[in-house]
Coordinates of C-alpha atoms in Angstrom, one line a residue:
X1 CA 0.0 0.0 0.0
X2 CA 1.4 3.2 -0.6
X3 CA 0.0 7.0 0.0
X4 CA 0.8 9.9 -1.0
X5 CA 0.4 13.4 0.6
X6 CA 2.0 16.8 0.9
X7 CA 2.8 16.0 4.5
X8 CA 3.0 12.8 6.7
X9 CA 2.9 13.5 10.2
X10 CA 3.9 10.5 12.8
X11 CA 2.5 11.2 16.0
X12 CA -1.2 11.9 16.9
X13 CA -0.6 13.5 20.2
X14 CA -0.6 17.1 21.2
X15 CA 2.2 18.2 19.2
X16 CA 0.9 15.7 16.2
X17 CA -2.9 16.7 16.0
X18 CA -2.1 20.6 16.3
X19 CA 0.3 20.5 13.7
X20 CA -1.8 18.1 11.3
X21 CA -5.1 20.2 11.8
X22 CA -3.1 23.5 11.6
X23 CA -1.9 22.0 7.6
X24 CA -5.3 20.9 6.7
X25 CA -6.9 24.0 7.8
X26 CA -4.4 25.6 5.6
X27 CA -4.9 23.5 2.3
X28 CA -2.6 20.8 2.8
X29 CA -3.2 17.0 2.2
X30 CA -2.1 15.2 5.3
X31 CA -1.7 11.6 6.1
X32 CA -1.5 11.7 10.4
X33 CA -0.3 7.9 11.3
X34 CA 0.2 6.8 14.7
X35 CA 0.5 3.4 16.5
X36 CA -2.7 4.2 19.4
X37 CA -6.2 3.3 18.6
X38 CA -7.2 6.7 18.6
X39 CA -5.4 10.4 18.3
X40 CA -4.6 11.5 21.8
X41 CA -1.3 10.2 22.7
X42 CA 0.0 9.9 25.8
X43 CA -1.7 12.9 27.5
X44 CA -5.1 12.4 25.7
X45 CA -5.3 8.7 26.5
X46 CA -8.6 7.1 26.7
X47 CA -10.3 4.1 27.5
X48 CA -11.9 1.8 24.2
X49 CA -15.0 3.8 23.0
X50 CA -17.2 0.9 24.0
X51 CA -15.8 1.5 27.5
X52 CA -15.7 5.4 28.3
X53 CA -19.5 5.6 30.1
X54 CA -18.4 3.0 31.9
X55 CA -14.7 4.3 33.0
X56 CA -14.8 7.8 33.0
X57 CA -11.3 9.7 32.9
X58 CA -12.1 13.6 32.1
X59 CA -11.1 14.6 35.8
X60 CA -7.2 12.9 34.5
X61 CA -6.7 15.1 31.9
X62 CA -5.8 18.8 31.4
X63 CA -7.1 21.0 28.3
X64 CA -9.8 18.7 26.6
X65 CA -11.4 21.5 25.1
X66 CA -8.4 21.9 23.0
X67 CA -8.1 17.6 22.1
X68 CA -12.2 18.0 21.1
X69 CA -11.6 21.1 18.9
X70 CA -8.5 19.1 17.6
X71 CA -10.6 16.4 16.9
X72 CA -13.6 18.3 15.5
X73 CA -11.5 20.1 12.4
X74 CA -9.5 16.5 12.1
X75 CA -13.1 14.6 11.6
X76 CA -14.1 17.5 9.5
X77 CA -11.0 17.3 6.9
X78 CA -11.4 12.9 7.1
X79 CA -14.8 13.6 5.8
X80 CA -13.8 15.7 3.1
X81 CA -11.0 13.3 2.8
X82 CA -7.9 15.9 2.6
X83 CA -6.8 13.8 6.0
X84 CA -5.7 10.2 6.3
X85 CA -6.0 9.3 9.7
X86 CA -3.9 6.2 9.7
X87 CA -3.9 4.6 13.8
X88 CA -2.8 1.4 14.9
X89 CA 0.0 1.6 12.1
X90 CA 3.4 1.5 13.5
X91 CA 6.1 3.3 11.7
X92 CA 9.6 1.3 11.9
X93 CA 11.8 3.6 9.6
X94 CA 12.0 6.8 7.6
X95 CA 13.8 7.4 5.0
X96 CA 14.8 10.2 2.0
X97 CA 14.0 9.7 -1.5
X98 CA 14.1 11.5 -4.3
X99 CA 10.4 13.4 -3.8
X100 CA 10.8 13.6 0.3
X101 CA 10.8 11.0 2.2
X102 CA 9.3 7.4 2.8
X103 CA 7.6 6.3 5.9
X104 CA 7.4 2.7 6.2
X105 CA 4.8 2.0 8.7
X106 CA 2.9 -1.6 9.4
X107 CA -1.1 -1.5 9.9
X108 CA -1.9 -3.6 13.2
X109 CA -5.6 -3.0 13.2
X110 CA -6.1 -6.5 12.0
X111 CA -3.9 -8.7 15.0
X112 CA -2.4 -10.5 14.4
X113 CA -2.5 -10.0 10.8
X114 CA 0.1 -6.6 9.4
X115 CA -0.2 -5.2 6.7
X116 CA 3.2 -3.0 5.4
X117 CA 2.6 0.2 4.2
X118 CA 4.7 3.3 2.6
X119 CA 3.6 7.1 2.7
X120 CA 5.6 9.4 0.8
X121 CA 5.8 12.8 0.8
X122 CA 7.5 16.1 0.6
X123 CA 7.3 17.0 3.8
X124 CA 7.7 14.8 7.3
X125 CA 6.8 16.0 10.7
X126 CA 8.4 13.9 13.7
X127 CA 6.1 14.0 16.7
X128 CA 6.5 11.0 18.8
X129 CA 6.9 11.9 22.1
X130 CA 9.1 10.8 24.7
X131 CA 9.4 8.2 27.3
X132 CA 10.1 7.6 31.1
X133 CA 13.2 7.6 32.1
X134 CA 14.5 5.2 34.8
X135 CA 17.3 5.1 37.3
X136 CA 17.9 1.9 38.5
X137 CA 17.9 0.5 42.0
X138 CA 18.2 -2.7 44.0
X139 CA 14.3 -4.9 43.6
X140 CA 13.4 -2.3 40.9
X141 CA 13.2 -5.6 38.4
X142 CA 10.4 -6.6 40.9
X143 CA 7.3 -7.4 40.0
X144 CA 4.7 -4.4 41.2
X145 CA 7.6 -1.7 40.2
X146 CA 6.5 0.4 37.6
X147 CA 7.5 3.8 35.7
X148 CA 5.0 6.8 36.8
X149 CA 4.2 7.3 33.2
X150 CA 3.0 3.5 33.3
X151 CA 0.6 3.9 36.5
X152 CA -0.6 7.0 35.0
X153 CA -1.5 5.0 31.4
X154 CA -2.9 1.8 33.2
X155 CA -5.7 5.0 34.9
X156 CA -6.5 6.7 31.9
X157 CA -6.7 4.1 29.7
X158 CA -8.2 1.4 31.7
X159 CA -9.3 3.0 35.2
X160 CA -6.8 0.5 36.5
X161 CA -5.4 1.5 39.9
X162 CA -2.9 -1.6 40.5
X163 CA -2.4 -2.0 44.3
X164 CA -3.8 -1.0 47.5
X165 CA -0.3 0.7 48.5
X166 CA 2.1 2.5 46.5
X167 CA 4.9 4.6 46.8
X168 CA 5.7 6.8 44.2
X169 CA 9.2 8.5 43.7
X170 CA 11.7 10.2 41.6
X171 CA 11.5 13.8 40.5
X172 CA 9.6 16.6 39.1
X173 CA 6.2 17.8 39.1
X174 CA 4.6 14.7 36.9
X175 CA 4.9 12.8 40.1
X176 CA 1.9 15.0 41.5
X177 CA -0.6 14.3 39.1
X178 CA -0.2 10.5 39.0
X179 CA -0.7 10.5 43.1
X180 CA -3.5 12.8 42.8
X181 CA -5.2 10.7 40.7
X182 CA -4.6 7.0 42.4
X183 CA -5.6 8.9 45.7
X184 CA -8.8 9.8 44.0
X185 CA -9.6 6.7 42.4
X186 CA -8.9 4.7 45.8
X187 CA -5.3 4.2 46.7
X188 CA -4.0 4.3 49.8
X189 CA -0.6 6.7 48.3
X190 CA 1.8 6.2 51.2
X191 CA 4.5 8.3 50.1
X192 CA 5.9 10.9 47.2
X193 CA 9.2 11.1 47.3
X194 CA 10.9 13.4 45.7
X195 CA 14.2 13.9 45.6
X196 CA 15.0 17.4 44.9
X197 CA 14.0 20.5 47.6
X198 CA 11.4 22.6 46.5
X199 CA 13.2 25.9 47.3
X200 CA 15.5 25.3 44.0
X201 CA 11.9 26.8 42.4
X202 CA 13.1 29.8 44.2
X203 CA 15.9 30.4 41.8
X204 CA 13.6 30.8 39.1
X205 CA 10.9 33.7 39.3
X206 CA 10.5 34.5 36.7
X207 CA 9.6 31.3 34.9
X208 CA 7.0 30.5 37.8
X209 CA 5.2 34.4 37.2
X210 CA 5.6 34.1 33.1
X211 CA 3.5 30.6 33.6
X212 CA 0.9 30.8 36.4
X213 CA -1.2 28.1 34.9
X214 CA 1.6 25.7 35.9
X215 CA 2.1 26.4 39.8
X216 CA -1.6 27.0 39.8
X217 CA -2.4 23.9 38.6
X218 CA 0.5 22.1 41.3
X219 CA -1.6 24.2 44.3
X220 CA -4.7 21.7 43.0
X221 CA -2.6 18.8 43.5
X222 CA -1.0 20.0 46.0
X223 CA -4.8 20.3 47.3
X224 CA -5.8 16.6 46.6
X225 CA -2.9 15.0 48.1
X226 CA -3.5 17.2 51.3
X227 CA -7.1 16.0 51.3
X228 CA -6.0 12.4 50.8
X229 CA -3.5 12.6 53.7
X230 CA 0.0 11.8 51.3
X231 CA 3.2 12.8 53.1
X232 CA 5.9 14.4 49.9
X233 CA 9.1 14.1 51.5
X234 CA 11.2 16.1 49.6
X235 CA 15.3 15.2 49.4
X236 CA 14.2 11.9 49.5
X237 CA 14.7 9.0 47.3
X238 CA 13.6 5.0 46.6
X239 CA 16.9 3.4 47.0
X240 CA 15.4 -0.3 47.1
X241 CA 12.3 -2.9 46.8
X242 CA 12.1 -6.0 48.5
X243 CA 9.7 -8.8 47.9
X244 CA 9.2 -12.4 47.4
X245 CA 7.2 -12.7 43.6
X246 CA 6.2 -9.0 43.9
X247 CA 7.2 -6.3 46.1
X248 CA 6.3 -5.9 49.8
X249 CA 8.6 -3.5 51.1
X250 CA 10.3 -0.2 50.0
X251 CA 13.1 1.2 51.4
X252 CA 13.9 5.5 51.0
X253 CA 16.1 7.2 52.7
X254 CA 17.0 11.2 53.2
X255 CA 19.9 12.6 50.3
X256 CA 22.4 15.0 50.9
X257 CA 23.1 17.7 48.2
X258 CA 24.7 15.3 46.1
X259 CA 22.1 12.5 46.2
X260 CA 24.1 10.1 48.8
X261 CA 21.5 8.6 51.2
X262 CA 22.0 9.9 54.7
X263 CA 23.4 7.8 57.2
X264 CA 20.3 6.6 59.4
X265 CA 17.5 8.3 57.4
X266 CA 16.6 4.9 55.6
X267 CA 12.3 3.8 55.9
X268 CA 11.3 0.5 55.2
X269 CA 7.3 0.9 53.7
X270 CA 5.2 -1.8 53.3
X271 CA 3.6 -1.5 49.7
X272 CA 2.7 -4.0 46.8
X273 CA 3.1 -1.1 43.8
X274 CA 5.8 1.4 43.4
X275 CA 5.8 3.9 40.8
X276 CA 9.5 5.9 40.0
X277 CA 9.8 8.5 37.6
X278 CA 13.2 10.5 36.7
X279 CA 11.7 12.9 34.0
X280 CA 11.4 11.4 30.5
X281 CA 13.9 11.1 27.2
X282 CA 12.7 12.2 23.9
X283 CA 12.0 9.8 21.5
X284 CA 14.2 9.9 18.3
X285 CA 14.4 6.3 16.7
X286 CA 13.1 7.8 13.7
X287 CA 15.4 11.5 13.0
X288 CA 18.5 9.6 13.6
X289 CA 18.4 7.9 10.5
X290 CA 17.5 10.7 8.5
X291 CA 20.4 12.7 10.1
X292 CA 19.2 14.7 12.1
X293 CA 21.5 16.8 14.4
X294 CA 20.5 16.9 18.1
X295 CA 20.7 19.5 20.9
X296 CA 21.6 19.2 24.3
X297 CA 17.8 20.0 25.6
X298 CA 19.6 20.7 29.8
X299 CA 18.1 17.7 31.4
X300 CA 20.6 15.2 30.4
X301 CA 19.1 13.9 27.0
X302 CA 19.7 15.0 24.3
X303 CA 16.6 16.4 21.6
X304 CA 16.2 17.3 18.2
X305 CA 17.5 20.7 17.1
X306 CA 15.0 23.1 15.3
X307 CA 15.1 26.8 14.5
X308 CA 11.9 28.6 15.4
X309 CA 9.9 27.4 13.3
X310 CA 10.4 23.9 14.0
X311 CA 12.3 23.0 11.0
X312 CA 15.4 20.6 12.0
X313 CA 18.5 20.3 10.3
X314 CA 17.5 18.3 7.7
X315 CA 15.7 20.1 4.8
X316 CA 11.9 19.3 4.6
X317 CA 12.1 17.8 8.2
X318 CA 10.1 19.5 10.8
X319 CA 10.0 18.0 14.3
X320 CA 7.2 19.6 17.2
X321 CA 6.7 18.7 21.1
X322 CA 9.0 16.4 23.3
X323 CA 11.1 15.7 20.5
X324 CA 12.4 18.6 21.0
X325 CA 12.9 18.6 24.8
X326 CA 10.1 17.6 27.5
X327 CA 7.9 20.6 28.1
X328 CA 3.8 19.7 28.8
X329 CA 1.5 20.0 26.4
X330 CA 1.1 23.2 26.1
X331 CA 3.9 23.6 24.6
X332 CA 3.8 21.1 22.5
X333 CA 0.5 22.2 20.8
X334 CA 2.0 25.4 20.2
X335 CA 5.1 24.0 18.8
X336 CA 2.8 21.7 16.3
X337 CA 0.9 24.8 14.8
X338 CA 4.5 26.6 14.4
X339 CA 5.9 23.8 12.8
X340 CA 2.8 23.6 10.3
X341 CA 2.9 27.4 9.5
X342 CA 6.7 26.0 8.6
X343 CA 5.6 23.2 6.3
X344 CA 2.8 26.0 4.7
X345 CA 5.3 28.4 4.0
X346 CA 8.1 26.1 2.8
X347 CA 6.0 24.4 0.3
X348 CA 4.7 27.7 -1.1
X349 CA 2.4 25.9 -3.9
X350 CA 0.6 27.9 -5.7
X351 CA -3.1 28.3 -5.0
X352 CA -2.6 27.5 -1.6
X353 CA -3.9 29.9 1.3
X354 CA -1.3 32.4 2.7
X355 CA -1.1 31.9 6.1
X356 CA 0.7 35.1 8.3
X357 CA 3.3 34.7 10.9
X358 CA 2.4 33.2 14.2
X359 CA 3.9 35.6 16.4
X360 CA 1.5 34.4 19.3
X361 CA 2.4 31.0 18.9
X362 CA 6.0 31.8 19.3
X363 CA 5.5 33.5 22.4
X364 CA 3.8 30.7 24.2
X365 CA 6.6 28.4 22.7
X366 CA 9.5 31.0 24.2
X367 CA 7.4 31.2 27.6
X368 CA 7.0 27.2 28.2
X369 CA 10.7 26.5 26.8
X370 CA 11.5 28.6 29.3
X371 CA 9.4 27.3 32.5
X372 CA 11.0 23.4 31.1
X373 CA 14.3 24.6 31.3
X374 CA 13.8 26.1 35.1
X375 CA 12.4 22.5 36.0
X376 CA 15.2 20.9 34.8
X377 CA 17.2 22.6 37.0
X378 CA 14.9 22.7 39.7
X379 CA 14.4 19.0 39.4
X380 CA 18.0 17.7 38.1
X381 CA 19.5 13.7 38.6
X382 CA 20.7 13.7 42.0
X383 CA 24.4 13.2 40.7
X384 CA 25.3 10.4 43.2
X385 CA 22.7 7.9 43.0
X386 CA 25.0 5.2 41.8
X387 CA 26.0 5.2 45.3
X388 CA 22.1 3.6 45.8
X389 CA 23.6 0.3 43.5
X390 CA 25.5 -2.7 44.6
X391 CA 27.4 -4.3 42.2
X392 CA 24.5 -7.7 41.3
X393 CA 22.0 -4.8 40.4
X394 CA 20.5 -5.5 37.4
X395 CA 20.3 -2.6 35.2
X396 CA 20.0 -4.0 31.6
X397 CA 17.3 -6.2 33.0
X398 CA 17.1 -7.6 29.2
X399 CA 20.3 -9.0 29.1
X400 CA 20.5 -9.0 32.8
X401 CA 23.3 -6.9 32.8
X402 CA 24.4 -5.9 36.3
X403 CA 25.9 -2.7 38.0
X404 CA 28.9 -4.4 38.2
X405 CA 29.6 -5.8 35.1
X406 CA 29.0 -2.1 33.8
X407 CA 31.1 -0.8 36.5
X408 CA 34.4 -3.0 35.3
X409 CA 33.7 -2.1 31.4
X410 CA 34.1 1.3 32.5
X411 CA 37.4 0.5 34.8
X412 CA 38.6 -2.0 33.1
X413 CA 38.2 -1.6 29.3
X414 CA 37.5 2.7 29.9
X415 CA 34.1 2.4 28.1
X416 CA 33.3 6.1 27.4
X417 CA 29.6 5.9 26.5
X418 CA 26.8 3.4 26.3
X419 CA 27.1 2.1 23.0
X420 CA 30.6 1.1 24.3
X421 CA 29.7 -0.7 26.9
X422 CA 27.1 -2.2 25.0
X423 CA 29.4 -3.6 22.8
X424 CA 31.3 -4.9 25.9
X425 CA 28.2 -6.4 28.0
X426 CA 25.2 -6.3 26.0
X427 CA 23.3 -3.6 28.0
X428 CA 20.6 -2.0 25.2
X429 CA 20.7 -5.4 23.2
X430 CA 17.6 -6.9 24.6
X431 CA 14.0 -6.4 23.8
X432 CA 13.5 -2.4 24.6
X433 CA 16.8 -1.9 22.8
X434 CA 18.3 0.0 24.9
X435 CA 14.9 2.9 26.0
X436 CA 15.2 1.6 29.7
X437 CA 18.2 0.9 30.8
X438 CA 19.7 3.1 28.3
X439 CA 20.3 6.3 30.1
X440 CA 21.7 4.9 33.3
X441 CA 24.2 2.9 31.6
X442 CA 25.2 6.2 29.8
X443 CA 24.9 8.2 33.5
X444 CA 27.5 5.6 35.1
X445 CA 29.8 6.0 32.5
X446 CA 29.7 9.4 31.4
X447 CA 28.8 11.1 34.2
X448 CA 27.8 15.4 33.2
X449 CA 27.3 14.2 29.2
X450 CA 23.8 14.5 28.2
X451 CA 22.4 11.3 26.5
X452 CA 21.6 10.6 22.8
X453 CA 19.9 7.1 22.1
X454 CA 22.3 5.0 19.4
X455 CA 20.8 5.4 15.8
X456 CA 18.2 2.2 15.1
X457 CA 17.5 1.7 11.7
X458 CA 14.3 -0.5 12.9
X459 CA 12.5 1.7 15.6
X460 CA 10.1 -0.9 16.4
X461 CA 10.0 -4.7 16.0
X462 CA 9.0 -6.0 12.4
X463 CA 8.7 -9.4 11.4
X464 CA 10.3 -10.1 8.4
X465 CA 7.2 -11.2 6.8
X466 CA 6.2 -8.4 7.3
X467 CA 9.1 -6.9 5.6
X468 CA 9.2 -9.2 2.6
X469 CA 5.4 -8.3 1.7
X470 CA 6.4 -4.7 1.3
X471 CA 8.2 -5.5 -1.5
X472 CA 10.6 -2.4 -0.7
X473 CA 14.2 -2.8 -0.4
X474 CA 16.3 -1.4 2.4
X475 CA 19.5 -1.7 1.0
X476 CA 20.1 2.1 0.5
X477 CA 18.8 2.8 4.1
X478 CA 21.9 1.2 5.5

């Protein structure tokens, strides 16, 4: 199967829908592909149709009057069939070729049947998102431990709370929401703890008064989980699960200004779920290949680069939202309706609308850049939580790679990076390919370098099938 459009955007969240409706409504032809069962993302997740009366989630989410406008003008350009809304399709590699670019995507609407499919275009917009990043500590492989991103995905999408008692932990202000909302829905939330101090906010007024919707909206949660009775210890960290089968018991303890537990500060915590969260890391599986150069986005990943108007360093290449450094998605909306007033003006056919410079647009993507770059600083990697592992940690838990064994490539064999000690332990080899344990390894070995995934010319599994029914060769991808 093979479409053709002037723009193929991959990525029907926030970022993905603004930009695609923000092209149609401008006179593009847009295919908007994206592996979910409906447009949304991660931030506009929702239960199965047939199940929404049934599990309501509107009190979860944050501007749905924006996702339903979104939706309206995206149903109204389907009808008139300017849009190809293409969901459950996964896209496993892009590509250039001589009119744009190729998106090779496989339709898994029919499971377990796939179907491979190629959109072509002049014009591709990157906006997939990013994903949780995790930091490693002794039990975390436990059964019951999950990412915050994960709790908060099994509630919106399912009304799933998972235990009785959970402890959540890590950094920054996404760990509010997600105990807000299992203390709503029913969970006893024994702890928050976060491991950075609140008065590092204090260093940064001006990003707290230029964004009052943000600290307004923490005084709600701060609201809920004060009605709900949760303690947030702040400087305070998960440095351990213990459990027979599942976790039982979580141990924290108090950091100093480096991260280090303090000496006689550690709590042991009876709980069956845990939920850690250390920010999240943009997803790029499909700009690497394309070569697209990166930017250090100052909360040790690395993101796409773009100019203001979203275009990245490849021509014809536009990338919007966490992509391009976590931000909320605020920011990312705005950064998809830039990038489309990009695509508009870059194409320049004739007969199609003029569309003026989105000054306003640009301000609100200045003003949230801004407030994400104050919470990375406000809410860094504690720098010495290595000291939290002993040496038969797992941290690749694919290739049950240990602490250890990444400890010795580094002293033994001076492994600079992760792709080196990859080659040296298989860490990153295993099923996830690298997207969990991925930025430790990199943090225990480059310690104060930000971290860029390795370039993946398959950026989800195919079979190969699947890859012999396309018919398309790969060869000149390589």
């Amino acid at each position: 199967m093979s479409e053709s459009r002037d723009l193929v955007v991959v990525g029907a969240g926030p970022a993905g829908m603004a930009a695609a409706a923000t092209a149609l409504d401008g006179g593009l032809r847009v295919v908007l592909v994206d592996s979910g069962a409906a447009p949304g993302g991660q931030f506009w997740r929702h239960p199965a149709l047939f199940a929404r009366e049934t599990l309501p989630t509107a009190d979860l989410h944050h501007g749905l009057s924006t996702y339903r406008a979104l939706c309206s003008t995206l149903s109204a350009h389907e009808r008139t069939g300017r849009l190809t809304l293409l969901l459950n399709h996964h896209v496993w590699t892009t590509a250039r070729d001589e009119d744009g670019f190729a998106v090779h995507a496989m339709d898994r609407g029919r499971a377990p049947e796939e179907e491979a499919v190629v959109l072509r275009a002049p014009a591709l917009l990157v906006a997939t998102g990013a994903y949780d990043r995790q930091l490693p500590f002794p039990g975390w492989d436990l059964p019951g431990v999950l990412t915050a991103g994960g709790l908060q995905s099994l509630l919106k999408g399912g009304g799933v709370v998972p235990g009785r008692r959970v402890v959540l932990g890590g950094t920054g202000p996404f760990l509010l929401p997600v105990a807000a909302a299992l203390a709503a829905r029913g969970a006893k939330v024994v702890a928050v703890c976060e491991a950075a101090a609140p008065s590092a906010w204090l260093r940064h007024p001006a990003a707290l008064l230029r964004n009052p919707a943000k600290w307004a909206e923490g005084a709600r949660y701060a609201g809920t989980l004060a009605r709900h009775r949760v303690p947030v210890r702040t400087r305070t960290a998960i440095v351990g699960a213990e459990g027979e089968g599942r976790v039982a018991v979580v141990r924290t303890a108090a950091l100093d200004t480096d991260g280090r537990p303090l000496p006689g500060t550690e709590r042991r915590i009876e709980a069956d779920t845990v939920g850690v969260g250390w920010g999240f890391v943009p997803q790029l599986d499909l700009l690497l290949p394309l070569g697209c150069g990166l930017g250090d986005a100052g909360d040790g990943t690395m993101a796409a680069a773009v100019d203001d108007g979203q275009r990245t360093t490849v021509p014809g290449l536009y990338a919007a939202g966490e992509t391009c450094g976590v931000g909320g998605a605020a920011l990312a909306v705005s950064e998809g309706r830039v990038a489309a007033v990009s695509v508009l003006t870059d194409l320049c056919a004739p007969g199609r609308p003029g569309t003026r410079r989105p000054a306003a647009e640009r301000r609100a993507v200045a003003r949230h850049r801004a407030f994400a770059r104050a919470m990375a600083q406000a809410h860094p990697l504690p720098p010495a939580w290595p000291a939290w592992l002993t040496d038969d940690t797992p941290v690749c838990r694919c290739e049950e790679v240990t602490a250890g064994a990444v400890r010795s490539a580094r002293a033994d064999h001076s492994a600079a990076d992760h792709r080196q000690v990859k080659q040296l332990t298989r860490a990153g080899m295993g099923w996830c390919q690298g997207r969990m344990c991925g930025p430790a390894v990199h943090c225990l070995v480059a310690r104060g370098e930000p971290y860029a995934p390795a370039e993946r010319l398959i950026a989800t599994p195919v079979t190969l099938g699947a890859l012999a029914d396309s018919g398309e060769s790969t060869s000149d991808h390589t």
